[in-house]
């Protein structure tokens, strides 16, 4: 059994340290620890057992660490002996960036699972879409990543900057597809309820779903698993985004969009894990609760795929042949997603284990856990 609790995680806290923090956040809940342990840590451990990773001693990691850097620590403390995390992380708030730099130099860098080449960039993720931005240039200069953790905690299609976020994701994925020859993982977390996303923007990115719905096998599977209607029924495009299955269709559309981009580059994509849970608190009866998806995707380059840029030679992309079949598997993963709140409600022992785990991390990170509200 993996030891989830590492009492020395953040080092020894001096007696003169500032007053303990008492404000807790959604990512401090046990259910978020389920995501870290049962999805991110679990699939990272499986990845490291593959022959390709036997001689890879530094895992290149990209993500948004947050002030507490909990995600990095949960992954790092469970790495096999001799392996380290070399992270390139983004933090968009100037104040938080300063705090994180202090944590890195005084806490993170003391641990034998953190590479000294790790660093945090004070930048918005959307800057990646800008050709000559500092973060874009830095990503091109650094090695390809083995783990990418895009934990947005908000929608991928927000009205304010949805196009920039999606463009930046494609830019990051394209760099990975071109440069990473080893199997690698993407952890993708986002909110998918109607109240926090731009529905018109979402519909633009549903084109791949519309195209696949024309395939008989894909349509029958979507009708049966998601809409729960007869196989003979053919919905119009504007009927696919139905109210009662809104979150599921958003999840499928996001995965199909990523799948389409991966197969075009000759990259195999597997949806390894999908979890979901409700977020937000109802203050009034008419208030809506949001839904959040947490996904683990695996990518592997097909080295047999060679494309002639002149189109003089016939090109056969074996990965593209699998797109509909992979799409059907995506439907299965979404329809059978792990409902994390239900899992923890039914398994009190697991809930308590995860709670003690996160409490230990927060205690060592300087929180007053006697005030822990979850």
Short mmCIF file of C-alpha atoms in Angstrom, two decimals:
data_model
loop_
_atom_site.label_atom_id
_atom_site.label_comp_id
_atom_site.label_asym_id
_atom_site.label_seq_id
_atom_site.Cartn_x
_atom_site.Cartn_y
_atom_site.Cartn_z
CA UNK A 1 0.00 0.00 0.00
CA UNK A 2 1.27 3.47 -0.88
CA UNK A 3 1.97 5.68 2.12
CA UNK A 4 -0.27 8.68 1.53
CA UNK A 5 1.00 10.57 4.56
CA UNK A 6 4.51 11.95 4.63
CA UNK A 7 5.03 13.93 7.85
CA UNK A 8 8.23 15.50 6.53
CA UNK A 9 6.61 16.69 3.33
CA UNK A 10 7.25 20.39 3.74
CA UNK A 11 10.28 20.13 6.03
CA UNK A 12 10.47 21.37 9.61
CA UNK A 13 8.45 24.52 10.21
CA UNK A 14 10.37 26.97 12.40
CA UNK A 15 8.76 28.13 15.62
CA UNK A 16 8.99 31.70 14.37
CA UNK A 17 6.89 30.94 11.30
CA UNK A 18 3.95 33.25 10.55
CA UNK A 19 0.54 32.57 12.01
CA UNK A 20 -1.05 29.44 10.60
CA UNK A 21 -3.47 29.86 7.70
CA UNK A 22 -7.16 29.29 8.39
CA UNK A 23 -8.75 29.75 4.96
CA UNK A 24 -9.37 26.47 3.14
CA UNK A 25 -10.31 25.95 -0.50
CA UNK A 26 -12.10 23.44 -2.72
CA UNK A 27 -8.81 21.73 -3.64
CA UNK A 28 -8.28 20.93 0.04
CA UNK A 29 -11.29 18.59 0.12
CA UNK A 30 -10.82 14.80 0.35
CA UNK A 31 -12.42 14.37 -3.06
CA UNK A 32 -9.64 16.41 -4.66
CA UNK A 33 -7.17 14.16 -2.90
CA UNK A 34 -8.99 11.22 -4.53
CA UNK A 35 -8.17 12.80 -7.89
CA UNK A 36 -4.50 13.23 -6.93
CA UNK A 37 -4.12 9.70 -5.58
CA UNK A 38 -6.56 7.55 -7.55
CA UNK A 39 -6.04 9.24 -10.92
CA UNK A 40 -2.81 11.21 -11.16
CA UNK A 41 -0.60 9.18 -8.85
CA UNK A 42 -2.08 5.83 -9.92
CA UNK A 43 -1.59 6.34 -13.64
CA UNK A 44 1.83 7.91 -13.16
CA UNK A 45 2.93 4.79 -11.31
CA UNK A 46 1.66 2.61 -14.16
CA UNK A 47 3.49 4.79 -16.69
CA UNK A 48 6.75 4.45 -14.77
CA UNK A 49 6.52 0.66 -14.89
CA UNK A 50 6.73 0.64 -18.68
CA UNK A 51 10.12 -0.25 -20.22
CA UNK A 52 10.49 3.20 -21.83
CA UNK A 53 10.68 4.84 -18.39
CA UNK A 54 13.23 2.49 -16.86
CA UNK A 55 16.10 4.86 -17.61
CA UNK A 56 14.19 8.15 -17.35
CA UNK A 57 15.21 9.57 -14.00
CA UNK A 58 13.72 13.05 -14.32
CA UNK A 59 10.03 13.33 -15.13
CA UNK A 60 9.34 16.54 -17.02
CA UNK A 61 6.14 18.02 -15.54
CA UNK A 62 4.01 21.00 -16.58
CA UNK A 63 1.20 22.41 -14.49
CA UNK A 64 -0.30 25.13 -12.30
CA UNK A 65 1.03 24.39 -8.80
CA UNK A 66 -0.90 26.85 -6.65
CA UNK A 67 0.47 28.24 -3.42
CA UNK A 68 0.55 24.88 -1.63
CA UNK A 69 2.08 22.80 -4.47
CA UNK A 70 0.06 19.82 -3.23
CA UNK A 71 -0.15 18.14 -6.64
CA UNK A 72 3.62 18.13 -7.10
CA UNK A 73 4.22 16.76 -3.62
CA UNK A 74 1.69 13.94 -3.89
CA UNK A 75 3.30 12.82 -7.15
CA UNK A 76 6.87 13.41 -6.00
CA UNK A 77 6.77 11.66 -2.66
CA UNK A 78 5.50 8.48 -4.31
CA UNK A 79 8.10 8.27 -7.06
CA UNK A 80 10.41 5.25 -7.13
CA UNK A 81 13.79 5.82 -5.53
CA UNK A 82 16.17 7.72 -7.75
CA UNK A 83 13.51 9.49 -9.82
CA UNK A 84 12.75 13.20 -9.62
CA UNK A 85 10.20 15.68 -10.89
CA UNK A 86 11.51 18.52 -13.01
CA UNK A 87 8.61 20.91 -13.22
CA UNK A 88 7.92 23.98 -15.28
CA UNK A 89 4.94 25.64 -13.66
CA UNK A 90 2.83 28.71 -14.35
CA UNK A 91 1.33 31.03 -11.77
CA UNK A 92 -0.65 34.02 -13.05
CA UNK A 93 -0.99 36.09 -9.87
CA UNK A 94 2.06 38.26 -9.07
CA UNK A 95 1.52 37.89 -5.32
CA UNK A 96 1.04 34.14 -5.50
CA UNK A 97 4.03 33.81 -7.82
CA UNK A 98 6.21 35.48 -5.21
CA UNK A 99 4.87 33.16 -2.52
CA UNK A 100 5.44 30.09 -4.67
CA UNK A 101 9.02 31.14 -5.41
CA UNK A 102 9.61 31.31 -1.65
CA UNK A 103 8.13 27.83 -1.19
CA UNK A 104 10.29 26.43 -3.98
CA UNK A 105 13.54 27.76 -2.62
CA UNK A 106 12.83 27.14 1.05
CA UNK A 107 10.78 23.96 0.92
CA UNK A 108 10.43 22.18 -2.42
CA UNK A 109 14.07 22.27 -3.43
CA UNK A 110 15.07 20.52 -0.19
CA UNK A 111 13.44 17.29 -1.26
CA UNK A 112 15.32 14.62 -3.16
CA UNK A 113 12.43 14.10 -5.57
CA UNK A 114 12.57 17.70 -6.90
CA UNK A 115 15.03 18.48 -9.69
CA UNK A 116 17.12 21.65 -9.22
CA UNK A 117 16.18 22.59 -12.80
CA UNK A 118 12.53 23.09 -11.77
CA UNK A 119 11.10 26.58 -12.02
CA UNK A 120 7.92 28.65 -11.84
CA UNK A 121 7.06 31.25 -14.48
CA UNK A 122 4.87 34.21 -13.58
CA UNK A 123 2.58 34.05 -16.60
CA UNK A 124 -0.95 33.32 -17.75
CA UNK A 125 -1.44 30.03 -19.59
CA UNK A 126 -3.11 31.93 -22.45
CA UNK A 127 0.22 33.63 -23.20
CA UNK A 128 1.33 30.33 -24.73
CA UNK A 129 -0.76 31.22 -27.75
CA UNK A 130 1.40 34.29 -28.41
CA UNK A 131 4.23 33.42 -30.80
CA UNK A 132 7.07 35.22 -29.06
CA UNK A 133 5.85 35.21 -25.47
CA UNK A 134 8.32 34.20 -22.79
CA UNK A 135 6.38 31.10 -21.85
CA UNK A 136 6.06 29.96 -25.49
CA UNK A 137 9.80 30.36 -26.05
CA UNK A 138 10.57 28.58 -22.78
CA UNK A 139 8.41 25.60 -23.70
CA UNK A 140 10.16 25.24 -27.04
CA UNK A 141 13.54 25.37 -25.31
CA UNK A 142 12.72 22.81 -22.60
CA UNK A 143 12.45 19.05 -23.11
CA UNK A 144 9.05 17.59 -23.95
CA UNK A 145 6.93 16.75 -20.91
CA UNK A 146 6.09 13.32 -19.53
CA UNK A 147 3.23 14.66 -17.38
CA UNK A 148 1.01 17.65 -18.15
CA UNK A 149 -1.50 18.76 -15.54
CA UNK A 150 -4.05 21.28 -16.85
CA UNK A 151 -6.14 21.78 -13.73
CA UNK A 152 -8.35 24.72 -14.65
CA UNK A 153 -11.04 24.29 -11.96
CA UNK A 154 -13.12 26.45 -14.32
CA UNK A 155 -14.62 25.96 -17.75
CA UNK A 156 -12.56 25.45 -20.90
CA UNK A 157 -15.03 27.70 -22.71
CA UNK A 158 -15.37 30.80 -20.48
CA UNK A 159 -16.93 33.82 -22.17
CA UNK A 160 -13.93 36.05 -21.39
CA UNK A 161 -11.00 34.11 -22.89
CA UNK A 162 -12.20 30.71 -24.03
CA UNK A 163 -10.67 30.95 -27.52
CA UNK A 164 -7.25 31.82 -26.07
CA UNK A 165 -7.36 28.94 -23.60
CA UNK A 166 -8.31 26.42 -26.28
CA UNK A 167 -5.68 27.76 -28.68
CA UNK A 168 -3.05 27.49 -25.96
CA UNK A 169 -4.04 23.89 -25.24
CA UNK A 170 -3.65 23.00 -28.91
CA UNK A 171 -0.29 24.79 -29.03
CA UNK A 172 0.93 22.78 -26.03
CA UNK A 173 -0.41 19.50 -27.40
CA UNK A 174 1.12 20.15 -30.83
CA UNK A 175 4.54 20.69 -29.26
CA UNK A 176 4.09 17.42 -27.38
CA UNK A 177 2.93 15.48 -30.44
CA UNK A 178 5.93 16.67 -32.42
CA UNK A 179 8.65 16.19 -29.80
CA UNK A 180 7.62 13.50 -27.30
CA UNK A 181 8.41 10.00 -28.54
CA UNK A 182 7.66 8.29 -25.22
CA UNK A 183 4.18 7.58 -23.91
CA UNK A 184 2.97 10.51 -21.79
CA UNK A 185 -0.02 11.56 -19.70
CA UNK A 186 -2.37 14.54 -19.70
CA UNK A 187 -4.37 15.30 -16.55
CA UNK A 188 -7.28 17.56 -17.55
CA UNK A 189 -9.64 19.13 -15.02
CA UNK A 190 -12.40 21.56 -15.95
CA UNK A 191 -15.88 22.71 -15.04
CA UNK A 192 -18.55 21.73 -17.56
CA UNK A 193 -21.87 23.23 -16.45
CA UNK A 194 -23.79 25.73 -18.56
CA UNK A 195 -23.61 28.63 -16.13
CA UNK A 196 -19.86 29.12 -16.51
CA UNK A 197 -19.16 28.56 -20.21
CA UNK A 198 -19.79 30.20 -23.54
CA UNK A 199 -22.34 27.90 -25.19
CA UNK A 200 -21.86 29.43 -28.64
CA UNK A 201 -18.12 28.86 -28.43
CA UNK A 202 -18.71 25.30 -27.27
CA UNK A 203 -20.90 24.60 -30.30
CA UNK A 204 -18.01 25.58 -32.60
CA UNK A 205 -15.86 22.91 -30.99
CA UNK A 206 -18.62 20.32 -31.26
CA UNK A 207 -18.06 20.00 -35.02
CA UNK A 208 -16.10 16.78 -34.53
CA UNK A 209 -19.01 15.33 -32.58
CA UNK A 210 -21.40 16.33 -35.35
CA UNK A 211 -19.17 14.59 -37.91
CA UNK A 212 -18.87 11.38 -35.89
CA UNK A 213 -22.62 11.30 -35.25
CA UNK A 214 -23.04 10.59 -38.95
CA UNK A 215 -21.30 7.23 -38.38
CA UNK A 216 -23.92 4.58 -37.64
CA UNK A 217 -21.98 2.75 -34.92
CA UNK A 218 -21.00 5.96 -33.15
CA UNK A 219 -24.58 7.31 -33.32
CA UNK A 220 -26.09 4.10 -31.96
CA UNK A 221 -23.64 4.11 -29.06
CA UNK A 222 -24.26 7.77 -28.23
CA UNK A 223 -28.04 7.29 -28.45
CA UNK A 224 -27.94 4.25 -26.19
CA UNK A 225 -25.39 5.31 -23.56
CA UNK A 226 -26.02 9.05 -23.26
CA UNK A 227 -29.43 10.00 -24.68
CA UNK A 228 -31.03 6.63 -23.86
CA UNK A 229 -33.12 6.69 -27.02
CA UNK A 230 -33.65 4.21 -29.83
CA UNK A 231 -30.85 3.40 -32.27
CA UNK A 232 -33.04 4.35 -35.22
CA UNK A 233 -33.44 7.97 -34.06
CA UNK A 234 -31.18 10.53 -35.74
CA UNK A 235 -30.87 13.82 -33.87
CA UNK A 236 -30.12 17.09 -35.62
CA UNK A 237 -26.93 18.93 -34.69
CA UNK A 238 -28.83 21.53 -32.65
CA UNK A 239 -30.50 18.72 -30.68
CA UNK A 240 -27.26 17.13 -29.42
CA UNK A 241 -26.61 19.63 -26.62
CA UNK A 242 -29.57 18.62 -24.50
CA UNK A 243 -30.25 20.03 -21.05
CA UNK A 244 -30.46 16.68 -19.23
CA UNK A 245 -27.11 15.43 -20.57
CA UNK A 246 -25.36 18.78 -20.94
CA UNK A 247 -22.27 17.89 -18.86
CA UNK A 248 -21.81 14.52 -20.57
CA UNK A 249 -21.95 16.06 -24.05
CA UNK A 250 -19.45 18.75 -23.01
CA UNK A 251 -17.10 16.03 -21.74
CA UNK A 252 -17.44 13.94 -24.90
CA UNK A 253 -16.98 17.00 -27.13
CA UNK A 254 -13.77 18.04 -25.35
CA UNK A 255 -12.31 14.54 -25.62
CA UNK A 256 -13.35 14.18 -29.26
CA UNK A 257 -11.74 17.54 -30.03
CA UNK A 258 -8.45 16.42 -28.46
CA UNK A 259 -8.74 13.01 -30.13
CA UNK A 260 -9.21 14.60 -33.55
CA UNK A 261 -6.07 16.68 -33.12
CA UNK A 262 -4.06 13.69 -31.92
CA UNK A 263 -5.05 11.30 -34.72
CA UNK A 264 -4.24 13.95 -37.32
CA UNK A 265 -0.66 13.86 -35.99
CA UNK A 266 -0.47 10.06 -35.90
CA UNK A 267 -0.83 9.91 -32.11
CA UNK A 268 -2.74 7.16 -30.29
CA UNK A 269 -4.93 8.53 -27.49
CA UNK A 270 -6.49 6.48 -24.70
CA UNK A 271 -8.94 7.83 -22.13
CA UNK A 272 -7.62 6.12 -19.02
CA UNK A 273 -9.84 7.58 -16.32
CA UNK A 274 -12.79 9.95 -15.97
CA UNK A 275 -14.08 11.23 -12.64
CA UNK A 276 -16.65 13.90 -11.86
CA UNK A 277 -18.13 15.67 -8.87
CA UNK A 278 -20.43 18.56 -8.05
CA UNK A 279 -19.00 21.92 -7.07
CA UNK A 280 -20.53 25.06 -5.63
CA UNK A 281 -22.92 25.47 -2.74
CA UNK A 282 -26.63 26.15 -3.10
CA UNK A 283 -27.59 29.31 -1.24
CA UNK A 284 -31.09 29.48 -2.71
CA UNK A 285 -33.33 26.86 -4.29
CA UNK A 286 -32.86 28.33 -7.76
CA UNK A 287 -29.06 28.27 -7.53
CA UNK A 288 -27.36 25.74 -9.76
CA UNK A 289 -24.64 23.34 -8.74
CA UNK A 290 -21.74 23.00 -11.14
CA UNK A 291 -20.13 19.79 -12.34
CA UNK A 292 -16.40 19.23 -12.67
CA UNK A 293 -14.62 16.62 -14.78
CA UNK A 294 -11.20 15.16 -13.98
CA UNK A 295 -9.65 13.12 -16.80
CA UNK A 296 -6.47 11.15 -17.42
CA UNK A 297 -5.45 10.79 -21.07
CA UNK A 298 -2.56 8.76 -22.42
CA UNK A 299 -0.77 9.53 -25.69
CA UNK A 300 1.65 7.43 -27.71
CA UNK A 301 3.23 8.27 -31.05
CA UNK A 302 2.71 5.84 -33.94
CA UNK A 303 6.14 5.75 -35.55
CA UNK A 304 4.77 4.00 -38.64
CA UNK A 305 2.89 7.16 -39.65
CA UNK A 306 4.83 9.18 -42.23
CA UNK A 307 3.16 12.04 -44.08
CA UNK A 308 4.44 13.34 -47.41
CA UNK A 309 4.06 17.12 -47.23
CA UNK A 310 3.94 17.35 -51.05
CA UNK A 311 1.04 14.87 -51.23
CA UNK A 312 2.81 13.14 -54.12
CA UNK A 313 2.85 9.87 -52.23
CA UNK A 314 -0.31 8.22 -50.87
CA UNK A 315 -0.55 8.73 -47.12
CA UNK A 316 -2.17 6.18 -44.87
CA UNK A 317 -2.65 7.20 -41.27
CA UNK A 318 -3.37 4.01 -39.28
CA UNK A 319 -4.32 6.07 -36.25
CA UNK A 320 -7.06 7.96 -38.12
CA UNK A 321 -8.73 4.63 -38.88
CA UNK A 322 -9.28 4.23 -35.14
CA UNK A 323 -10.99 7.59 -34.58
CA UNK A 324 -14.58 6.33 -34.51
CA UNK A 325 -13.65 3.31 -32.38
CA UNK A 326 -11.79 5.58 -29.93
CA UNK A 327 -14.80 7.90 -29.95
CA UNK A 328 -17.04 5.02 -28.93
CA UNK A 329 -14.66 4.23 -26.06
CA UNK A 330 -14.85 7.88 -25.00
CA UNK A 331 -18.64 7.58 -24.78
CA UNK A 332 -18.20 4.52 -22.55
CA UNK A 333 -15.75 6.36 -20.27
CA UNK A 334 -18.04 9.38 -19.88
CA UNK A 335 -21.18 7.30 -19.33
CA UNK A 336 -19.34 5.20 -16.72
CA UNK A 337 -17.46 8.11 -15.10
CA UNK A 338 -16.54 7.68 -11.46
CA UNK A 339 -18.83 9.86 -9.35
CA UNK A 340 -16.32 10.75 -6.66
CA UNK A 341 -18.76 12.08 -4.07
CA UNK A 342 -20.77 8.84 -4.26
CA UNK A 343 -17.62 6.73 -3.97
CA UNK A 344 -16.47 8.54 -0.83
CA UNK A 345 -19.95 8.56 0.70
CA UNK A 346 -20.14 4.78 0.38
CA UNK A 347 -16.54 4.12 1.42
CA UNK A 348 -16.00 5.89 4.73
CA UNK A 349 -12.64 4.20 5.27
CA UNK A 350 -11.31 5.59 2.00
CA UNK A 351 -12.78 9.01 2.80
CA UNK A 352 -11.02 9.08 6.17
CA UNK A 353 -7.73 7.92 4.66
CA UNK A 354 -7.82 10.69 2.08
CA UNK A 355 -8.90 13.23 4.70
CA UNK A 356 -5.99 12.33 6.96
CA UNK A 357 -3.68 12.49 3.97
CA UNK A 358 -4.71 16.01 2.99
CA UNK A 359 -4.74 17.15 6.62
CA UNK A 360 -1.15 16.01 7.01
CA UNK A 361 -0.12 17.90 3.89
CA UNK A 362 -1.97 21.04 4.97
CA UNK A 363 -0.58 20.88 8.50
CA UNK A 364 2.97 20.79 7.18
CA UNK A 365 2.09 23.54 4.69
CA UNK A 366 1.22 25.90 7.53
CA UNK A 367 -2.55 25.53 7.90
CA UNK A 368 -4.40 25.35 11.19
CA UNK A 369 -6.07 22.00 10.60
CA UNK A 370 -8.23 22.42 13.70
CA UNK A 371 -10.23 24.82 11.52
CA UNK A 372 -10.53 22.33 8.64
CA UNK A 373 -14.21 22.48 7.53
CA UNK A 374 -14.49 19.35 5.40
#
